[in-house]
Amino acid sequence: MNVVNLAQMLEFSQKGDSRGHLVIVEGKEDIPFDIKRLFYIFGSKNDIVRGQHANKESEFVLINVAGTSKVKVNDGKGNEAVYSLNRPHTGVYLPRMVWKEMYDFSDDSVLLCLASTRYNEGEYIRDFDEFVKLVNEDE
Ligand code: TYD
């Protein structure tokens, strides 16, 4: 199984000093794409599952800037991996066409999502069976 095709953990540079921490994420430098959009998710209860979709166009980097959560990634071909987001200077890169679920949110979780595209609902696949069909008919 090639985990890099599913997702990849990233570690960002920090410029901490006696005043506190500062984490730097530059598009095309620290992550594989230019950042067109960001959104963030907070206030999701521990038993909530978010995501449950794949994107035809968008790539994402997810960073828990506060608190913790988990991201489960599935390629629709039988490969699955779980990433724990629990440090503000690490993130997970999600390429196009992977099924993702975010869950296990801590009460203080603030999940920052960087995206390679502007929002377009038309590029979302929100049905898992449809996703599996699409990724397997590519071959
Ligand atoms: P949704 O994709 O269900 O969130 P998540 O992946 O975190 O579970 O998005 C929730 C709502 O917000 C949905 O109506 C679409 C809308 N939305 C936007 O309008 N713009 C955006 O950039 C995002 C991510 C969502």
Coordinates of N, CA and C and ligand atoms in Angstrom, one line a residue:
M1 N 0.8 -1.2 0.0 CA 0.0 0.0 0.0 C 0.9 1.3 0.0
N2 N 0.5 2.2 -0.9 CA 1.3 3.4 -0.9 C 0.6 4.5 -0.2
V3 N 1.0 4.8 1.0 CA 0.3 5.8 1.9 C 0.4 7.2 1.3
V4 N 1.5 7.5 0.6 CA 1.7 8.9 0.1 C 0.6 9.2 -0.9
N5 N 0.0 8.2 -1.6 CA -1.1 8.4 -2.5 C -2.3 8.8 -1.8
L6 N -2.4 8.4 -0.5 CA -3.6 8.7 0.3 C -3.5 10.0 0.9
A7 N -2.4 10.3 1.5 CA -2.3 11.6 2.3 C -0.8 11.6 2.8
Q8 N -0.5 12.7 3.4 CA 0.9 12.8 3.9 C 1.0 13.8 5.0
M9 N 1.6 13.4 6.1 CA 1.8 14.3 7.2 C 2.9 15.3 6.9
L10 N 2.7 16.6 7.3 CA 3.6 17.6 7.0 C 4.0 18.3 8.4
E11 N 5.3 18.7 8.4 CA 5.7 19.4 9.6 C 6.2 20.8 9.2
F12 N 5.7 21.8 9.8 CA 5.9 23.2 9.4 C 7.0 23.8 10.3
S13 N 7.7 24.8 9.7 CA 8.8 25.5 10.4 C 8.2 26.4 11.5
Q14 N 8.9 26.5 12.6 CA 8.4 27.3 13.7 C 9.5 28.4 14.0
K15 N 9.0 29.5 14.3 CA 9.9 30.6 14.8 C 9.5 31.0 16.2
G16 N 9.6 30.0 17.1 CA 9.3 30.3 18.5 C 10.4 31.1 19.2
D17 N 10.0 32.0 20.0 CA 11.0 32.7 20.9 C 10.3 32.9 22.2
S18 N 10.9 33.7 23.0 CA 10.4 33.9 24.4 C 9.0 34.6 24.4
R19 N 8.6 35.1 23.2 CA 7.3 35.7 23.1 C 6.2 34.7 22.8
G20 N 6.6 33.5 22.4 CA 5.6 32.5 22.0 C 5.9 31.9 20.7
H21 N 5.0 31.1 20.1 CA 5.2 30.3 18.9 C 4.7 31.0 17.7
L22 N 5.3 30.8 16.6 CA 4.8 31.3 15.3 C 5.1 30.2 14.3
V23 N 4.1 29.7 13.6 CA 4.2 28.6 12.6 C 3.9 29.2 11.2
I24 N 4.8 28.8 10.3 CA 4.7 29.4 8.9 C 4.3 28.3 7.9
V25 N 3.2 28.7 7.1 CA 2.8 27.8 6.1 C 2.7 28.6 4.8
E26 N 3.6 28.5 3.9 CA 3.6 29.2 2.6 C 3.2 28.3 1.5
G27 N 2.2 28.8 0.7 CA 1.8 28.0 -0.5 C 2.9 27.7 -1.4
K28 N 2.9 26.5 -2.0 CA 3.9 26.1 -2.9 C 5.3 25.9 -2.3
E29 N 5.4 26.2 -1.0 CA 6.7 26.1 -0.4 C 6.6 25.0 0.7
D30 N 5.7 25.2 1.7 CA 5.6 24.3 2.8 C 4.5 23.3 2.5
I31 N 3.6 23.6 1.5 CA 2.5 22.7 1.1 C 2.5 22.7 -0.4
P32 N 2.0 21.6 -1.1 CA 2.2 21.4 -2.5 C 1.4 22.4 -3.4
F33 N 0.5 23.2 -2.8 CA -0.3 24.1 -3.7 C -0.3 25.5 -3.2
D34 N -0.8 26.4 -4.1 CA -1.1 27.8 -3.7 C -2.4 27.8 -3.0
I35 N -2.5 28.6 -1.9 CA -3.7 28.6 -1.1 C -4.7 29.6 -1.7
K36 N -5.9 29.1 -2.0 CA -7.0 29.9 -2.6 C -8.0 30.2 -1.6
R37 N -8.1 29.4 -0.5 CA -9.2 29.5 0.4 C -8.8 28.9 1.7
L38 N -9.3 29.4 2.8 CA -9.2 28.7 4.1 C -10.5 28.8 4.8
F39 N -10.8 27.7 5.5 CA -11.9 27.7 6.4 C -11.5 27.0 7.7
Y40 N -12.3 27.1 8.7 CA -12.0 26.4 9.9 C -13.2 25.9 10.6
I41 N -13.0 24.8 11.3 CA -14.1 24.1 11.9 C -13.9 24.0 13.4
F42 N -14.8 24.5 14.2 CA -14.7 24.3 15.6 C -16.1 24.1 16.2
G43 N -16.2 23.7 17.4 CA -17.5 23.4 18.1 C -18.1 22.2 17.6
S44 N -17.4 21.3 17.0 CA -18.0 19.9 16.6 C -17.8 19.0 17.8
K45 N -18.9 18.4 18.2 CA -18.9 17.5 19.4 C -18.1 16.2 19.0
N46 N -17.6 15.6 20.1 CA -16.8 14.4 20.0 C -17.4 13.3 19.1
D47 N -18.7 13.1 19.1 CA -19.3 12.0 18.4 C -19.7 12.4 17.0
I48 N -19.3 13.6 16.6 CA -19.7 14.0 15.2 C -18.6 13.6 14.2
V49 N -19.1 13.1 13.0 CA -18.2 12.8 11.9 C -18.5 13.9 10.8
R50 N -17.4 14.6 10.4 CA -17.6 15.6 9.3 C -16.9 15.1 8.1
G51 N -16.9 15.9 7.0 CA -16.3 15.5 5.8 C -17.2 14.5 5.1
Q52 N -16.8 13.2 5.0 CA -17.6 12.2 4.3 C -17.8 12.6 2.8
H53 N -16.7 13.0 2.2 CA -16.8 13.4 0.8 C -15.4 13.3 0.2
A54 N -15.4 13.3 -1.1 CA -14.2 13.4 -1.9 C -14.3 14.6 -2.8
N55 N -13.2 15.1 -3.3 CA -13.2 16.3 -4.1 C -12.4 16.0 -5.4
K56 N -13.1 16.3 -6.5 CA -12.5 16.1 -7.9 C -11.3 17.0 -8.1
E57 N -11.4 18.3 -7.6 CA -10.4 19.3 -7.9 C -9.6 19.7 -6.7
S58 N -10.2 19.8 -5.6 CA -9.5 20.5 -4.5 C -8.5 19.6 -3.8
E59 N -7.3 20.2 -3.4 CA -6.4 19.6 -2.5 C -6.5 20.4 -1.2
F60 N -6.2 19.7 -0.1 CA -6.4 20.4 1.2 C -5.2 20.1 2.1
V61 N -4.9 21.0 3.0 CA -4.0 20.7 4.2 C -4.8 21.0 5.4
L62 N -4.9 20.1 6.3 CA -5.7 20.2 7.6 C -4.7 20.4 8.7
I63 N -4.9 21.3 9.6 CA -4.1 21.6 10.7 C -4.9 21.9 11.9
N64 N -4.7 21.1 13.0 CA -5.4 21.5 14.3 C -4.6 22.6 15.0
V65 N -5.0 23.8 14.7 CA -4.2 24.9 15.4 C -4.5 25.0 16.9
A66 N -5.6 24.4 17.3 CA -5.8 24.2 18.7 C -6.6 22.8 18.9
G67 N -6.3 22.2 20.0 CA -7.0 20.9 20.3 C -6.6 19.8 19.3
T68 N -7.4 18.8 19.2 CA -7.1 17.6 18.5 C -8.3 17.0 17.7
S69 N -7.9 16.3 16.6 CA -9.0 15.5 15.9 C -8.3 14.4 15.1
K70 N -9.0 13.6 14.4 CA -8.5 12.6 13.6 C -9.0 12.7 12.2
V71 N -8.3 12.3 11.2 CA -8.7 12.3 9.8 C -8.5 10.9 9.2
K72 N -9.6 10.3 8.8 CA -9.5 9.0 8.1 C -9.6 9.2 6.6
V73 N -8.6 8.6 5.9 CA -8.6 8.8 4.4 C -8.7 7.4 3.8
N74 N -9.5 7.4 2.7 CA -9.7 6.1 2.0 C -9.6 6.4 0.5
D75 N -8.9 5.6 -0.2 CA -8.7 5.8 -1.7 C -9.7 5.1 -2.5
G76 N -10.7 4.4 -1.9 CA -11.7 3.7 -2.7 C -11.2 2.5 -3.4
K77 N -10.0 2.1 -3.1 CA -9.4 0.9 -3.7 C -8.9 -0.1 -2.6
G78 N -9.4 0.2 -1.4 CA -9.1 -0.7 -0.3 C -8.0 -0.2 0.7
N79 N -7.5 0.9 0.4 CA -6.5 1.5 1.3 C -7.0 2.6 2.2
E80 N -6.7 2.5 3.4 CA -7.2 3.4 4.4 C -6.1 3.8 5.4
A81 N -6.1 5.0 5.9 CA -5.1 5.4 6.9 C -5.8 6.5 7.8
V82 N -5.4 6.5 9.0 CA -5.9 7.5 10.0 C -4.7 8.3 10.5
Y83 N -4.9 9.6 10.4 CA -3.9 10.6 10.9 C -4.4 11.3 12.1
S84 N -3.6 11.5 13.1 CA -3.9 12.2 14.3 C -3.4 13.6 14.2
L85 N -4.3 14.6 14.3 CA -3.8 16.0 14.3 C -3.8 16.5 15.7
N86 N -2.6 16.6 16.3 CA -2.6 16.9 17.7 C -1.5 17.9 18.0
R87 N -0.9 18.6 17.0 CA 0.2 19.6 17.3 C 0.0 20.7 16.3
P88 N 0.0 22.0 16.7 CA -0.2 23.1 15.8 C 0.8 23.3 14.7
H89 N 1.9 22.6 14.8 CA 2.9 22.8 13.7 C 3.0 21.6 12.8
T90 N 1.9 20.7 12.8 CA 1.9 19.6 11.9 C 0.5 19.6 11.2
G91 N 0.5 19.1 10.0 CA -0.8 19.1 9.2 C -0.8 17.8 8.4
V92 N -1.9 17.6 7.7 CA -2.0 16.5 6.8 C -2.4 17.0 5.4
Y93 N -1.7 16.6 4.4 CA -2.0 16.9 3.0 C -2.9 15.9 2.4
L94 N -4.0 16.3 1.9 CA -5.0 15.4 1.2 C -5.0 15.7 -0.2
P95 N -4.6 14.8 -1.1 CA -4.7 15.1 -2.5 C -6.1 15.0 -3.0
R96 N -6.3 15.2 -4.3 CA -7.6 15.1 -5.0 C -8.1 13.7 -4.9
M97 N -9.4 13.5 -4.9 CA -10.0 12.1 -5.1 C -9.6 11.1 -4.0
V98 N -9.7 11.6 -2.8 CA -9.6 10.7 -1.6 C -10.9 10.9 -0.8
W99 N -11.4 9.9 -0.2 CA -12.6 10.0 0.7 C -12.1 10.4 2.1
K100 N -12.6 11.4 2.7 CA -12.1 11.8 4.0 C -13.2 12.0 5.0
E101 N -12.8 11.7 6.2 CA -13.7 11.9 7.4 C -12.9 12.4 8.5
M102 N -13.5 13.5 9.2 CA -12.8 14.1 10.3 C -13.7 13.8 11.5
Y103 N -13.1 13.4 12.6 CA -13.9 12.9 13.8 C -13.0 13.0 15.0
D104 N -13.6 12.6 16.2 CA -12.8 12.6 17.4 C -12.4 14.0 17.8
F105 N -13.2 15.0 17.6 CA -12.8 16.4 17.9 C -12.8 16.6 19.4
S106 N -11.7 17.2 19.9 CA -11.6 17.6 21.3 C -12.5 18.8 21.5
D107 N -12.9 19.1 22.7 CA -13.8 20.3 22.9 C -13.2 21.6 22.4
D108 N -11.9 21.6 22.5 CA -11.2 22.9 22.1 C -10.6 22.8 20.7
S109 N -11.1 21.8 19.9 CA -10.5 21.7 18.5 C -10.9 22.9 17.6
V110 N -9.8 23.4 17.0 CA -10.0 24.4 15.9 C -9.2 23.8 14.7
L111 N -10.0 23.3 13.8 CA -9.4 22.6 12.6 C -9.3 23.5 11.4
L112 N -8.1 24.0 11.1 CA -7.9 24.9 10.0 C -7.7 24.1 8.7
C113 N -8.4 24.5 7.7 CA -8.3 23.8 6.4 C -7.9 24.7 5.3
L114 N -6.8 24.4 4.7 CA -6.3 25.2 3.6 C -6.6 24.5 2.3
A115 N -7.1 25.2 1.3 CA -7.6 24.6 0.1 C -7.0 25.2 -1.2
S116 N -6.8 24.4 -2.2 CA -6.2 24.8 -3.4 C -7.2 25.5 -4.4
T117 N -8.4 25.5 -4.0 CA -9.5 26.1 -4.9 C -10.4 27.0 -4.2
R118 N -11.2 27.8 -4.9 CA -12.3 28.5 -4.3 C -13.4 27.4 -4.2
Y119 N -14.4 27.7 -3.4 CA -15.5 26.7 -3.1 C -16.4 26.5 -4.4
N120 N -16.6 25.2 -4.7 CA -17.4 24.8 -5.8 C -18.1 23.5 -5.5
E121 N -19.4 23.5 -5.1 CA -20.1 22.3 -4.6 C -20.1 21.2 -5.7
G122 N -20.0 21.7 -7.0 CA -20.0 20.7 -8.1 C -18.9 19.7 -8.1
E123 N -17.8 20.1 -7.5 CA -16.6 19.1 -7.5 C -16.6 18.2 -6.3
Y124 N -17.7 18.3 -5.5 CA -17.8 17.4 -4.3 C -18.4 16.1 -4.7
I125 N -17.9 15.0 -4.2 CA -18.6 13.7 -4.3 C -19.0 13.3 -2.9
R126 N -20.3 13.2 -2.7 CA -20.8 13.0 -1.3 C -21.4 11.6 -1.1
D127 N -21.3 10.8 -2.1 CA -21.8 9.4 -2.0 C -20.6 8.5 -2.1
F128 N -20.4 7.6 -1.1 CA -19.2 6.8 -1.1 C -19.2 5.8 -2.2
D129 N -20.4 5.2 -2.5 CA -20.4 4.2 -3.6 C -20.1 4.8 -4.9
E130 N -20.6 6.0 -5.1 CA -20.3 6.8 -6.4 C -18.8 7.0 -6.5
F131 N -18.2 7.4 -5.3 CA -16.7 7.7 -5.3 C -15.9 6.4 -5.7
V132 N -16.3 5.3 -5.1 CA -15.6 4.0 -5.3 C -15.7 3.7 -6.8
K133 N -16.9 3.8 -7.4 CA -17.1 3.6 -8.8 C -16.2 4.4 -9.7
L134 N -16.2 5.7 -9.3 CA -15.4 6.7 -10.1 C -13.9 6.4 -10.1
V135 N -13.3 6.1 -8.9 CA -11.9 5.9 -8.8 C -11.5 4.6 -9.5
N136 N -12.4 3.6 -9.5 CA -12.0 2.3 -10.1 C -12.3 2.2 -11.6
E137 N -13.1 3.1 -12.1 CA -13.3 3.1 -13.6 C -12.2 3.9 -14.3
D138 N -11.3 4.6 -13.6 CA -10.2 5.3 -14.2 C -9.2 4.4 -14.8
E139 N -9.2 3.1 -14.4 CA -8.1 2.3 -14.7 C -8.3 1.5 -16.0
Ligands
TYD1 P1 -19.4 20.5 4.5 O1 -18.6 20.3 3.2 O2 -20.5 19.6 4.8 O3 -18.4 20.6 5.7 P2 -17.4 19.4 6.3 O4 -16.6 18.9 5.1 O5 -16.6 20.1 7.3 O6 -18.2 18.4 6.9 O7 -19.8 22.1 4.4 C1 -20.9 22.6 5.3 C2 -21.6 23.7 4.5 O8 -20.8 24.8 4.2 C3 -22.2 23.2 3.2 O9 -23.5 23.8 3.0 C4 -21.2 23.8 2.2 C5 -20.7 25.0 2.8 N1 -19.3 25.4 2.5 C6 -19.2 26.6 1.8 O10 -20.1 27.3 1.4 N2 -17.9 27.0 1.4 C7 -16.8 26.2 1.8 O11 -15.6 26.6 1.5 C8 -17.0 25.0 2.6 C9 -15.9 24.1 3.0 C10 -18.3 24.7 2.9

